[in-house]
């Protein structure tokens, strides 16, 4: 199979890969208890790692895919190895970091050479997997299924094994039809499919009749696409339609060398093109930074995290520096640190007065230093919730200065505070601190009273902390009334000030001053003074945070806050669900840098909370969005333990935007087919303010007796939606790829 060959192409003679294929014994580092060695081995497909575990006397075998690895870190570069890896030399340790919520795998090798061999080998395999096309990933996926279905490992498949394979790939095929297909491929007539016969069976199974229909519609009777015919297809797709562009596509995707030489495209090449990134529903031009990054910070939506330190709920969950790393890798540009008094003069970070675990402030800052700009070089904001006394506040400032060095912004860019905030472009590679700022009077540089609004402090604490817990205590007076001069001095452009009312804030608040609002307070402002709140957000940053009364760290709908121009709409990144899908969708564009330019009508200081009226002033028009849901491919099996369990999928399309645009429509469900269900259903929407709208595609498993089960989703901004025939690459609940699972749709977006 092409995907399997691709996985190890050029690497079969690589010494690192050879060692991985033989396997190595590693210690898995987890906690203080004595570790046992486990055997880890690269499978021959070049895409999966096999390992064995023991529990008491029982052996259990497991695998994980190279596609699920985010990165590989050498040495003590994880929280687990820093805490528990001390009995092994650092050079022998490494960490496999997985995508999504799966925990890190911390390993120690027997020798330095062995550790380095696996680190190098894994990085080579990850680079190779990243370069694989969708078609090659499909081939690998079906190869993996065949390996599992071949129970007696004789490289032949009986009809019983074929039926088992069909259930594994989520299809309940009629026995008569399945057997007829089996016999048609059984050329040797021995009731066993051998290698080339299995390949033919899979080829027939993987056929895409809907793509064949499109191809034949444009190719005519000769069943090949000329450059002129491909140009016609591109024109109908809304793509650049020139003969040169058609020629380039043929040269890039056509598999047959003779066809390429004659500037022709066959069906396989056409399918390769539609399955490539060029056939993606997300405009690939928007996956790079394409927006103006020279406007004031307050003109951008900024990806923001609440309680960033938590890996679980805010009552008893674990705090971890790994949570900061994961948020930063996702493009988050505003992280929160809840800082409290710790022992030995060291401030700690945790959710105060709860059972969440504690981590050192210093360790958090070190992790931020290492990962702040790995994914995005635009400014990172540290939102400090400061509950420390003066001494430990000063210690926080010293840690930030010493660890972050020149990355930490401690002075205005031009020496004076400006009449408007600087831009992301001006603040590249800089870390900003959000916190309280003392007046410039330095008569008492060590200990200065901070005048605050007691009512706001009380409201904020009530909304952030669940009062039902016995552990909750009132804040000490010094937390609310005193601030260290050293800590104050590292606050420049994000000065936290109490919010009294909008009219006062509009006329008296400086551009460098900002306020935080609970979701409840923000909703109240939107409802009662929407237009004024929009105007406020054209000059000032607003940070919105979830109510603390939620025991499970659930999120609110961020769209209503974005509609009002709020920039720092902070969500619990550790809590998957529709709200985080919207956040991921909003920031999936502009290079995933964590900054997205707000629509023009939300940047104008004369802005109004009637975006439709404001939009009319910009010349933009509403759109009629028509989406034909055609098919799905290789949907994941939800209940892998139960072989007879097959999904009954349906597709729901959700529009999020201004209230009048919010809408959900869905297809009928298809019984017992998660492999290649076909709907051919058209769903239509009218979107009055397309600049703000997000489109979410959701696949669920229909159930008559209980809530439908989530299968996969993909969310993107409407302005980044490509027209024509498009594939949608589905994501899991925690945002990781469900490759090779896709939806195939046709999109039409017409201005009204």
XYZ file of C-alpha atoms in Angstrom:
752
model
C 0.000 0.000 0.000
C 1.271 3.472 -0.913
C 0.751 4.970 2.564
C 2.781 2.219 4.238
C 5.577 2.558 1.692
C 5.529 6.322 2.187
C 5.828 5.985 5.972
C 9.266 4.350 5.706
C 10.292 5.520 2.244
C 13.993 6.363 2.337
C 14.231 5.300 5.987
C 14.460 1.501 5.787
C 18.273 1.652 5.902
C 18.341 4.377 8.551
C 20.187 3.107 11.650
C 17.791 4.829 14.064
C 14.768 3.252 12.373
C 16.454 -0.171 12.350
C 16.922 0.025 16.138
C 13.314 1.128 16.630
C 12.087 -1.818 14.532
C 14.067 -4.198 16.785
C 12.597 -2.584 19.899
C 14.022 -1.143 23.118
C 13.403 -1.582 26.828
C 12.492 1.693 28.559
C 11.496 2.641 32.065
C 8.216 4.548 32.161
C 8.600 7.360 34.708
C 5.419 7.958 36.675
C 5.324 9.024 40.313
C 7.732 8.025 43.082
C 7.192 4.272 42.904
C 9.826 1.980 41.446
C 9.545 1.802 37.692
C 9.401 -1.359 35.567
C 10.896 -1.768 32.133
C 8.619 -2.073 29.121
C 9.390 -3.086 25.565
C 8.631 -0.426 22.931
C 8.905 -1.282 19.241
C 8.174 0.424 15.929
C 5.762 -1.607 13.817
C 6.658 -2.488 10.232
C 4.071 -0.011 8.950
C 6.351 2.777 10.155
C 3.372 4.565 11.684
C 2.648 2.850 15.004
C 4.587 2.134 18.187
C 3.783 -1.129 19.969
C 4.375 -1.589 23.700
C 3.535 -4.159 26.333
C 2.327 -3.579 29.885
C 1.980 -5.956 32.794
C -0.587 -5.831 35.563
C 0.035 -8.501 38.168
C 0.624 -11.509 35.894
C -1.494 -10.372 32.973
C 0.168 -9.007 29.825
C -1.511 -6.325 27.778
C -0.400 -5.007 24.381
C -1.029 -1.468 23.188
C -0.156 0.787 20.257
C -0.128 4.502 19.552
C 0.184 6.279 16.223
C 2.994 8.556 15.091
C 0.195 10.868 13.855
C -0.895 11.421 17.465
C 2.512 12.713 18.635
C 2.782 16.490 19.077
C 6.516 16.617 19.846
C 9.457 14.794 21.441
C 11.461 16.506 24.194
C 14.969 15.510 25.275
C 16.116 15.447 28.908
C 14.146 16.752 31.883
C 11.823 18.839 29.732
C 8.540 17.723 31.298
C 7.037 18.278 34.698
C 7.000 14.506 35.317
C 10.708 14.013 34.583
C 11.725 17.084 36.584
C 9.832 15.694 39.580
C 10.438 11.948 39.327
C 13.246 11.310 36.841
C 16.153 12.144 39.142
C 17.319 8.532 39.501
C 18.129 8.443 35.760
C 20.772 10.584 33.976
C 19.088 13.434 32.116
C 20.712 12.418 28.802
C 18.913 9.051 28.971
C 15.451 10.602 29.413
C 12.947 11.876 26.870
C 9.251 12.723 26.703
C 6.666 11.896 24.037
C 4.034 14.658 24.020
C 0.674 13.658 22.536
C -1.893 15.846 20.829
C -5.132 16.564 22.699
C -5.649 15.616 26.335
C -3.606 12.390 26.426
C -0.925 12.582 29.111
C 2.780 12.795 28.306
C 4.812 9.589 28.130
C 8.037 10.064 30.147
C 10.690 7.438 29.373
C 14.232 6.582 30.460
C 16.496 4.507 28.213
C 19.295 2.145 29.268
C 21.919 4.216 27.432
C 22.357 7.730 26.067
C 22.766 6.384 22.523
C 19.480 4.491 22.733
C 17.588 7.579 23.955
C 19.060 9.770 21.195
C 18.319 7.107 18.578
C 14.591 7.108 19.507
C 14.388 10.901 19.681
C 15.952 11.248 16.223
C 13.899 8.349 14.818
C 10.592 9.647 16.133
C 11.285 13.104 14.687
C 12.080 11.572 11.273
C 8.875 9.508 11.339
C 6.801 12.530 12.417
C 8.234 14.604 9.549
C 7.483 11.762 7.132
C 3.909 11.391 8.437
C 3.360 15.146 8.158
C 4.303 14.954 4.472
C 1.838 12.110 3.732
C -1.129 12.933 1.548
C -4.701 12.170 2.607
C -4.717 9.256 0.150
C -1.584 7.785 1.754
C -3.116 8.177 5.211
C -6.170 6.287 3.950
C -3.943 3.481 2.685
C -2.171 3.277 6.033
C -5.473 3.251 7.892
C -6.881 0.354 5.837
C -3.576 -1.544 6.158
C -3.787 -1.206 9.946
C -7.373 -2.508 9.913
C -6.354 -5.486 7.749
C -3.564 -6.360 10.176
C -6.036 -6.409 13.058
C -8.634 -8.417 11.114
C -6.161 -11.131 10.011
C -6.572 -13.121 13.202
C -4.306 -16.084 12.306
C -1.664 -13.828 10.687
C -1.415 -15.920 7.494
C -1.712 -12.834 5.240
C -4.933 -14.286 3.839
C -8.490 -13.267 4.610
C -11.438 -15.624 4.964
C -14.964 -14.300 4.460
C -15.413 -14.343 8.256
C -12.309 -12.178 8.658
C -13.536 -9.851 5.895
C -16.904 -9.463 7.694
C -15.037 -8.714 10.914
C -12.947 -6.104 9.077
C -16.097 -4.440 7.720
C -17.459 -4.052 11.262
C -14.116 -2.646 12.389
C -14.311 0.052 9.715
C -17.836 0.996 10.769
C -19.915 -0.586 8.002
C -22.680 -3.154 8.339
C -22.768 -4.586 4.818
C -25.473 -6.963 3.654
C -24.087 -10.541 3.772
C -25.194 -11.373 0.221
C -23.598 -8.227 -1.240
C -20.433 -8.669 0.853
C -20.050 -12.305 -0.221
C -20.599 -11.429 -3.883
C -17.874 -8.794 -3.667
C -15.642 -11.313 -1.850
C -16.106 -13.965 -4.556
C -15.524 -11.470 -7.376
C -12.112 -10.710 -5.862
C -11.309 -14.376 -5.062
C -9.604 -15.074 -8.398
C -7.873 -18.201 -7.001
C -11.301 -19.545 -5.993
C -10.065 -20.988 -2.672
C -12.328 -18.988 -0.319
C -9.317 -16.970 0.818
C -8.303 -13.525 -0.397
C -4.548 -13.325 -0.888
C -2.480 -10.154 -0.962
C -3.336 -8.815 -4.456
C -6.960 -9.984 -4.026
C -7.228 -8.181 -0.680
C -5.916 -5.051 -2.393
C -8.584 -5.316 -5.096
C -11.289 -5.819 -2.436
C -10.091 -2.688 -0.621
C -9.883 -0.701 -3.870
C -13.523 -1.517 -4.612
C -14.484 -0.740 -1.033
C -12.667 2.619 -1.072
C -14.267 3.697 -4.361
C -15.688 7.227 -4.332
C -18.559 7.173 -6.866
C -19.444 10.797 -6.064
C -15.925 11.907 -7.087
C -16.109 9.731 -10.197
C -19.383 11.448 -11.169
C -17.802 14.907 -10.853
C -14.762 13.784 -12.839
C -16.858 12.357 -15.694
C -19.040 15.463 -15.765
C -15.992 17.510 -16.822
C -13.855 14.901 -18.636
C -16.383 13.728 -21.216
C -16.232 10.402 -23.070
C -12.425 10.043 -23.132
C -12.331 9.814 -19.285
C -9.333 12.146 -18.940
C -9.244 15.814 -17.979
C -7.428 18.179 -20.299
C -5.993 21.409 -18.888
C -8.928 23.296 -20.464
C -11.486 20.966 -18.843
C -9.732 21.258 -15.481
C -9.766 25.045 -15.879
C -13.551 24.876 -16.263
C -13.800 22.867 -13.041
C -11.589 25.403 -11.238
C -13.785 28.273 -12.496
C -16.875 26.596 -11.016
C -14.938 26.057 -7.778
C -14.326 29.785 -7.469
C -10.572 29.177 -7.846
C -8.006 30.940 -10.007
C -9.002 29.569 -13.413
C -6.119 29.827 -15.861
C -4.493 27.253 -18.113
C -1.225 27.761 -16.224
C -2.925 27.007 -12.913
C -4.542 23.879 -14.413
C -1.146 22.787 -15.768
C 0.481 23.268 -12.326
C -2.214 21.145 -10.644
C -1.788 18.330 -13.184
C 1.979 18.322 -12.666
C 1.572 18.297 -8.874
C -1.156 15.658 -8.437
C -1.325 13.383 -11.504
C 0.141 9.957 -10.668
C 0.565 8.636 -14.217
C 3.805 9.875 -15.752
C 2.601 9.548 -19.361
C -0.576 11.532 -18.575
C 1.547 14.228 -16.909
C 3.742 14.496 -19.989
C 0.636 15.091 -22.126
C -0.778 17.586 -19.582
C -3.740 15.313 -18.793
C -5.333 14.261 -15.493
C -6.753 10.807 -14.736
C -9.369 9.956 -12.099
C -6.762 8.999 -9.444
C -4.945 12.301 -9.895
C -8.222 14.218 -9.678
C -9.091 12.407 -6.435
C -5.600 13.147 -5.050
C -6.187 16.837 -5.800
C -9.594 16.952 -4.083
C -8.190 15.124 -1.032
C -5.215 17.489 -0.757
C -5.058 20.762 1.170
C -6.114 22.487 -2.084
C -9.503 20.757 -1.727
C -9.893 21.758 1.923
C -12.921 23.781 2.998
C -10.619 26.141 4.928
C -9.047 28.766 2.656
C -5.357 27.811 2.698
C -4.343 31.430 2.066
C -5.819 32.194 5.502
C -3.682 29.558 7.269
C -0.728 31.968 6.993
C -0.676 35.434 8.557
C -2.684 37.493 6.068
C -4.202 40.258 8.202
C -2.889 43.737 9.016
C -0.931 43.330 12.284
C -0.090 47.035 12.699
C -3.290 48.178 14.403
C -3.677 48.778 18.184
C -3.967 45.662 20.375
C -7.579 46.475 21.183
C -8.520 45.983 17.496
C -7.881 42.230 17.674
C -9.538 39.192 19.144
C -6.838 37.602 21.315
C -6.852 33.891 22.172
C -7.153 33.799 25.974
C -7.125 31.106 28.640
C -8.807 31.104 32.057
C -7.272 29.145 34.963
C -4.528 28.118 32.549
C -2.712 26.087 35.210
C -5.538 23.520 35.531
C -5.612 20.196 33.708
C -9.077 19.344 35.072
C -11.875 21.072 37.032
C -11.349 24.095 39.256
C -12.324 22.427 42.528
C -10.007 19.440 42.863
C -8.123 19.218 39.571
C -4.368 19.056 39.109
C -2.313 22.191 38.431
C 0.557 21.707 36.007
C 3.108 23.653 33.992
C 2.194 21.293 31.138
C -1.188 23.035 30.923
C 0.624 26.299 30.089
C 2.732 24.576 27.448
C -0.342 23.033 25.780
C -2.183 26.365 25.761
C 0.808 28.164 24.235
C 1.256 25.488 21.566
C -2.434 25.986 20.650
C -1.693 29.663 19.989
C -3.011 31.110 23.259
C -1.742 34.682 23.767
C -3.115 35.465 27.227
C -2.542 33.037 30.102
C -3.683 33.380 33.693
C -1.614 32.932 36.842
C -3.471 32.805 40.189
C -0.645 33.700 42.582
C -0.730 32.899 46.298
C 1.643 32.902 49.263
C 3.868 29.818 49.278
C 6.379 28.365 51.730
C 10.094 29.297 51.818
C 9.338 32.711 50.348
C 8.279 31.199 47.003
C 4.897 32.246 45.521
C 2.721 29.447 44.178
C 0.057 29.135 41.472
C -3.239 27.342 42.090
C -7.003 27.948 42.393
C -7.069 29.493 45.857
C -9.060 27.940 48.724
C -9.792 24.780 46.732
C -8.312 21.283 46.594
C -6.434 21.884 43.336
C -2.727 21.046 43.527
C -0.069 23.766 43.697
C 2.863 24.612 41.413
C 5.711 27.084 41.890
C 5.346 30.480 40.229
C 9.007 30.210 39.212
C 8.380 26.910 37.372
C 5.449 28.435 35.488
C 7.587 31.403 34.358
C 10.348 29.025 33.200
C 7.844 27.064 31.090
C 6.486 30.322 29.655
C 10.030 31.410 28.767
C 10.624 28.134 26.904
C 7.322 28.037 24.971
C 6.014 31.630 24.737
C 7.096 32.083 21.126
C 7.424 28.563 19.757
C 4.064 28.797 17.975
C 3.486 32.549 17.628
C 5.913 35.470 17.854
C 3.198 38.013 18.660
C 2.958 39.368 22.235
C 1.980 37.156 25.145
C 0.002 38.633 28.052
C 0.426 37.248 31.583
C -2.791 37.944 33.486
C -1.826 38.001 37.180
C -4.403 37.374 39.899
C -2.315 38.589 42.800
C -3.122 37.303 46.295
C 0.423 37.517 47.696
C 1.941 39.724 50.375
C 4.455 42.423 49.502
C 7.565 40.260 49.878
C 6.361 37.505 47.597
C 5.003 40.076 45.124
C 8.547 41.413 44.851
C 9.803 37.853 44.443
C 7.340 37.401 41.537
C 8.759 40.518 39.846
C 12.353 39.322 40.351
C 11.559 35.871 38.944
C 9.957 37.399 35.851
C 12.889 39.773 35.252
C 15.573 37.160 35.830
C 13.931 34.263 33.925
C 12.305 36.167 31.056
C 15.103 38.720 30.564
C 14.655 40.924 27.501
C 11.392 39.184 26.577
C 9.672 40.965 29.498
C 8.425 44.435 28.572
C 9.120 46.799 31.493
C 9.098 50.194 29.733
C 6.860 51.820 27.085
C 8.265 51.317 23.586
C 8.999 55.008 22.955
C 9.560 55.997 26.576
C 6.124 57.584 27.035
C 2.690 56.044 27.325
C 0.913 56.534 23.994
C -2.527 57.901 23.144
C -3.384 54.424 21.812
C -2.115 50.899 22.457
C 0.818 49.624 20.377
C 0.246 46.952 17.740
C 1.029 43.217 17.782
C 3.677 43.962 15.129
C 5.413 46.477 17.407
C 5.275 44.067 20.355
C 6.594 40.941 18.612
C 8.633 38.630 20.895
C 7.501 40.571 23.991
C 5.756 39.386 27.168
C 3.352 41.862 28.797
C 2.146 41.688 32.392
C -1.469 42.476 33.225
C -1.799 43.663 36.815
C -2.364 46.632 39.100
C -0.196 49.703 38.612
C 0.792 52.145 41.356
C 0.779 55.918 40.868
C 4.155 57.336 39.865
C 4.688 58.925 43.307
C 7.633 56.892 44.655
C 7.884 58.444 48.130
C 7.561 54.967 49.640
C 9.110 52.608 47.065
C 8.734 49.466 49.169
C 5.180 49.568 50.484
C 2.399 51.557 48.863
C -1.332 51.395 49.466
C -3.380 50.643 46.385
C -6.766 52.326 46.249
C -9.294 49.907 44.814
C -13.022 49.575 44.592
C -14.041 47.194 47.417
C -17.389 46.455 45.737
C -15.701 45.224 42.561
C -13.212 43.117 44.531
C -16.099 41.509 46.427
C -18.145 40.914 43.259
C -15.156 39.414 41.457
C -14.270 37.094 44.324
C -17.876 35.946 44.734
C -18.161 35.165 41.036
C -14.802 33.412 40.808
C -14.984 31.225 43.913
C -17.781 28.784 44.845
C -18.996 29.780 48.306
C -20.378 26.320 49.042
C -16.933 24.926 49.816
C -15.808 24.957 53.440
C -12.229 25.652 52.357
C -13.100 29.206 51.268
C -11.794 31.987 53.505
C -12.052 35.754 53.096
C -9.074 37.454 51.469
C -6.572 39.048 53.809
C -6.671 42.810 53.725
C -3.177 43.117 52.231
C -4.279 41.181 49.140
C -6.690 43.938 48.131
C -5.009 47.078 49.467
C -1.215 46.818 48.997
C 1.042 46.215 46.050
C 4.796 46.004 45.711
C 6.531 48.742 43.720
C 8.694 46.091 42.007
C 5.648 44.212 40.756
C 3.916 47.438 39.735
C 6.897 48.456 37.614
C 6.614 45.451 35.267
C 3.042 46.453 34.341
C 3.054 48.754 31.303
C 0.247 48.412 28.716
C -2.211 46.190 30.609
C -2.954 48.088 33.820
C -5.872 46.534 35.699
C -8.321 49.120 37.013
C -11.695 48.772 38.752
C -14.665 49.220 36.458
C -17.304 51.637 37.724
C -19.468 52.433 34.721
C -19.146 52.799 30.964
C -19.648 56.554 30.760
C -16.826 57.199 33.236
C -14.558 54.594 31.588
C -15.106 56.069 28.109
C -13.986 59.559 29.096
C -11.479 59.013 31.908
C -9.830 55.617 31.385
C -6.421 55.677 29.676
C -5.779 53.364 26.681
C -3.249 51.426 28.788
C -5.881 50.737 31.469
C -8.208 47.761 31.217
C -10.873 45.941 33.222
C -12.015 42.366 33.666
C -15.673 41.301 33.575
C -17.376 38.086 34.562
C -19.521 36.554 31.828
C -22.605 37.695 33.802
C -21.379 41.292 34.051
C -20.445 41.330 30.341
C -23.889 40.042 29.330
C -25.509 42.747 31.447
C -23.424 45.453 29.761
C -24.243 44.061 26.312
C -27.948 43.953 27.095
C -28.210 47.371 28.737
C -25.492 49.414 26.970
C -24.412 47.397 23.963
C -23.392 50.245 21.649
C -21.454 52.035 24.394
C -19.667 48.802 25.314
C -18.676 48.315 21.651
C -17.266 51.893 21.620
C -15.371 51.182 24.840
C -13.808 48.095 23.238
C -12.488 50.140 20.295
C -10.047 51.911 22.685
C -9.569 49.527 25.614
C -8.909 45.865 26.223
C -11.635 43.879 27.991
C -11.035 40.513 29.602
C -14.073 38.257 30.087
C -13.878 35.235 32.402
C -16.261 32.362 33.322
C -18.273 32.359 36.511
C -16.416 30.622 39.319
C -19.650 29.052 40.560
C -19.299 26.345 37.906
C -17.958 23.273 39.658
C -16.863 21.534 36.455
C -14.969 24.422 34.817
C -17.527 24.615 32.023
C -17.356 27.418 29.469
C -19.705 30.110 28.200
C -20.462 30.922 24.548
C -17.624 33.239 23.455
C -19.463 34.433 20.340
C -21.733 36.860 22.209
C -18.622 38.542 23.688
C -16.874 38.729 20.301
C -20.048 40.324 18.878
C -19.496 43.216 21.299
C -15.820 43.572 20.350
C -14.395 42.060 23.554
C -10.826 40.961 22.895
C -9.625 38.718 25.753
C -12.512 36.246 25.917
C -10.964 33.754 28.350
C -12.087 30.118 28.304
C -11.124 26.984 30.218
C -8.816 25.381 27.628
C -8.893 22.145 29.639
C -12.649 21.724 29.057
C -13.507 20.397 25.579
C -16.876 21.114 24.004
C -18.674 23.377 21.545
C -17.364 26.553 23.226
C -13.719 25.530 22.762
C -14.546 24.395 19.208
C -15.708 27.960 18.497
C -12.523 29.365 20.021
C -10.348 26.980 18.001
C -12.327 27.869 14.873
C -12.025 31.617 15.458
C -8.238 31.353 15.816
C -7.656 28.670 13.169
C -6.825 31.428 10.675
C -4.165 34.162 10.398
C -1.382 31.665 10.915
C -2.960 30.428 14.169
C -0.944 33.233 15.763
C -3.582 33.956 18.436
C -4.551 37.376 17.011
C -7.480 37.904 14.625
C -8.414 41.377 13.387
C -11.932 42.425 14.389
C -14.372 43.509 11.639
C -14.046 47.178 10.666
C -17.376 48.153 12.281
C -16.043 46.906 15.663
C -12.825 48.936 15.333
C -14.467 52.265 14.579
C -14.671 54.496 17.670
C -18.153 55.536 16.539
C -19.113 51.840 16.595
C -22.602 50.649 17.359
C -23.910 47.402 18.760
C -26.093 46.971 15.699
C -23.451 45.202 13.570
C -25.926 44.903 10.683
C -26.360 48.682 10.509
C -22.617 49.201 10.895
C -21.921 46.621 8.200
C -24.235 48.409 5.763
C -21.984 51.436 6.167
C -18.948 49.407 5.050
C -20.587 48.242 1.817
C -20.601 44.578 2.863
C -23.753 42.559 2.127
C -25.490 39.567 3.744
C -24.890 36.179 2.144
C -27.021 33.195 1.223
C -25.041 30.123 2.288
C -25.984 26.840 0.590
C -24.229 23.646 1.687
C -24.928 20.294 0.080
C -23.824 17.517 2.456
C -22.821 14.740 0.059
C -20.914 11.959 1.863
C -18.642 11.093 4.773
C -15.618 8.834 4.782
C -14.111 6.562 7.461
C -15.939 7.938 10.491
C -14.424 6.609 13.730
C -16.022 3.655 15.489
C -17.347 4.873 18.842
C -17.627 1.542 20.657
C -14.491 -0.377 19.699
C -15.115 -3.011 22.360
C -18.366 -4.061 20.728
C -17.691 -5.310 17.201
C -21.357 -5.200 16.184
C -21.736 -1.530 17.137
C -21.981 0.609 13.969
C -22.750 4.329 13.947
C -25.932 5.808 12.458
C -24.462 9.177 11.448
C -26.095 12.488 10.646
C -24.572 15.911 10.004
C -25.607 19.123 11.726
C -24.444 22.526 10.511
C -24.464 25.324 13.085
C -24.065 29.058 12.426
C -22.787 31.245 15.286
C -22.790 35.031 14.947
C -25.077 37.926 15.808
C -28.297 36.596 17.405
C -30.371 36.846 14.209
C -27.818 34.671 12.349
C -27.602 31.842 14.900
C -29.135 28.727 13.378
C -28.824 24.913 13.304
C -29.972 22.501 10.591
C -29.278 18.807 10.092
C -29.527 15.921 7.668
C -31.378 12.651 8.135
C -29.381 9.850 9.759
C -27.965 6.912 7.815
C -28.429 3.488 9.369
C -25.373 1.350 10.165
C -22.787 3.047 7.993
C -19.882 5.060 9.321
C -17.600 4.058 6.452
C -19.102 5.837 3.453
C -22.592 7.195 4.298
C -24.284 9.239 1.580
C -26.839 12.007 2.236
C -26.983 14.335 -0.798
C -29.006 16.801 1.293
C -28.905 20.579 0.858
C -29.069 22.949 3.847
C -29.513 26.703 3.340
C -28.807 29.687 5.612
C -29.115 33.453 5.415
C -26.239 35.181 7.198
C -26.704 38.905 7.691
C -23.307 39.659 9.273
C -20.899 37.181 7.655
C -17.781 38.921 9.022
C -18.644 37.715 12.551
C -20.063 34.301 11.709
C -18.541 30.901 12.467
C -19.691 27.694 10.768
C -19.531 24.458 12.766
C -19.941 21.063 11.088
C -20.880 18.333 13.585
C -21.283 14.595 13.004
C -23.257 12.655 15.610
C -24.430 9.077 16.048
C -28.243 9.029 16.101
C -29.854 7.256 19.050
C -33.588 6.844 19.620
C -33.384 6.124 23.367
C -30.518 8.299 24.655
C -28.649 11.488 23.745
C -26.798 11.311 20.432
C -23.081 10.553 20.674
C -20.510 13.000 19.336
C -18.454 11.635 16.421
C -16.456 14.605 15.121
C -16.571 18.291 14.199
C -14.849 21.108 12.373
C -15.361 24.852 12.907
C -14.125 27.798 10.834
C -14.930 31.486 10.206
C -17.425 32.025 7.390
C -15.091 34.477 5.537
C -12.493 31.666 5.360
C -14.931 29.149 3.842
C -14.026 28.017 0.308
C -16.755 27.492 -2.271
C -17.201 24.460 -4.513
C -16.590 20.762 -3.783
C -14.661 20.538 -0.521
C -13.421 18.006 2.021
C -13.764 18.723 5.745
C -11.155 16.980 7.900
C -12.920 16.122 11.150
C -11.544 16.710 14.635
C -12.203 14.867 17.892
C -13.784 16.363 21.005
C -10.388 17.593 22.250
C -9.428 19.073 18.881
C -7.097 16.338 17.597
C -7.276 14.974 14.060
C -9.610 12.047 13.327
C -7.681 11.296 10.115
C -8.697 9.871 7.719
C -12.302 10.822 8.655
C -13.773 13.461 6.320
C -17.007 15.026 5.152
C -17.481 15.851 1.471
C -19.681 18.856 0.709
C -20.486 21.418 -1.946
C -20.535 25.059 -0.796
C -22.126 28.078 -2.428
C -21.898 31.510 -0.810
C -23.806 34.220 -2.673
C -24.084 37.880 -1.678
C -27.693 38.983 -1.288
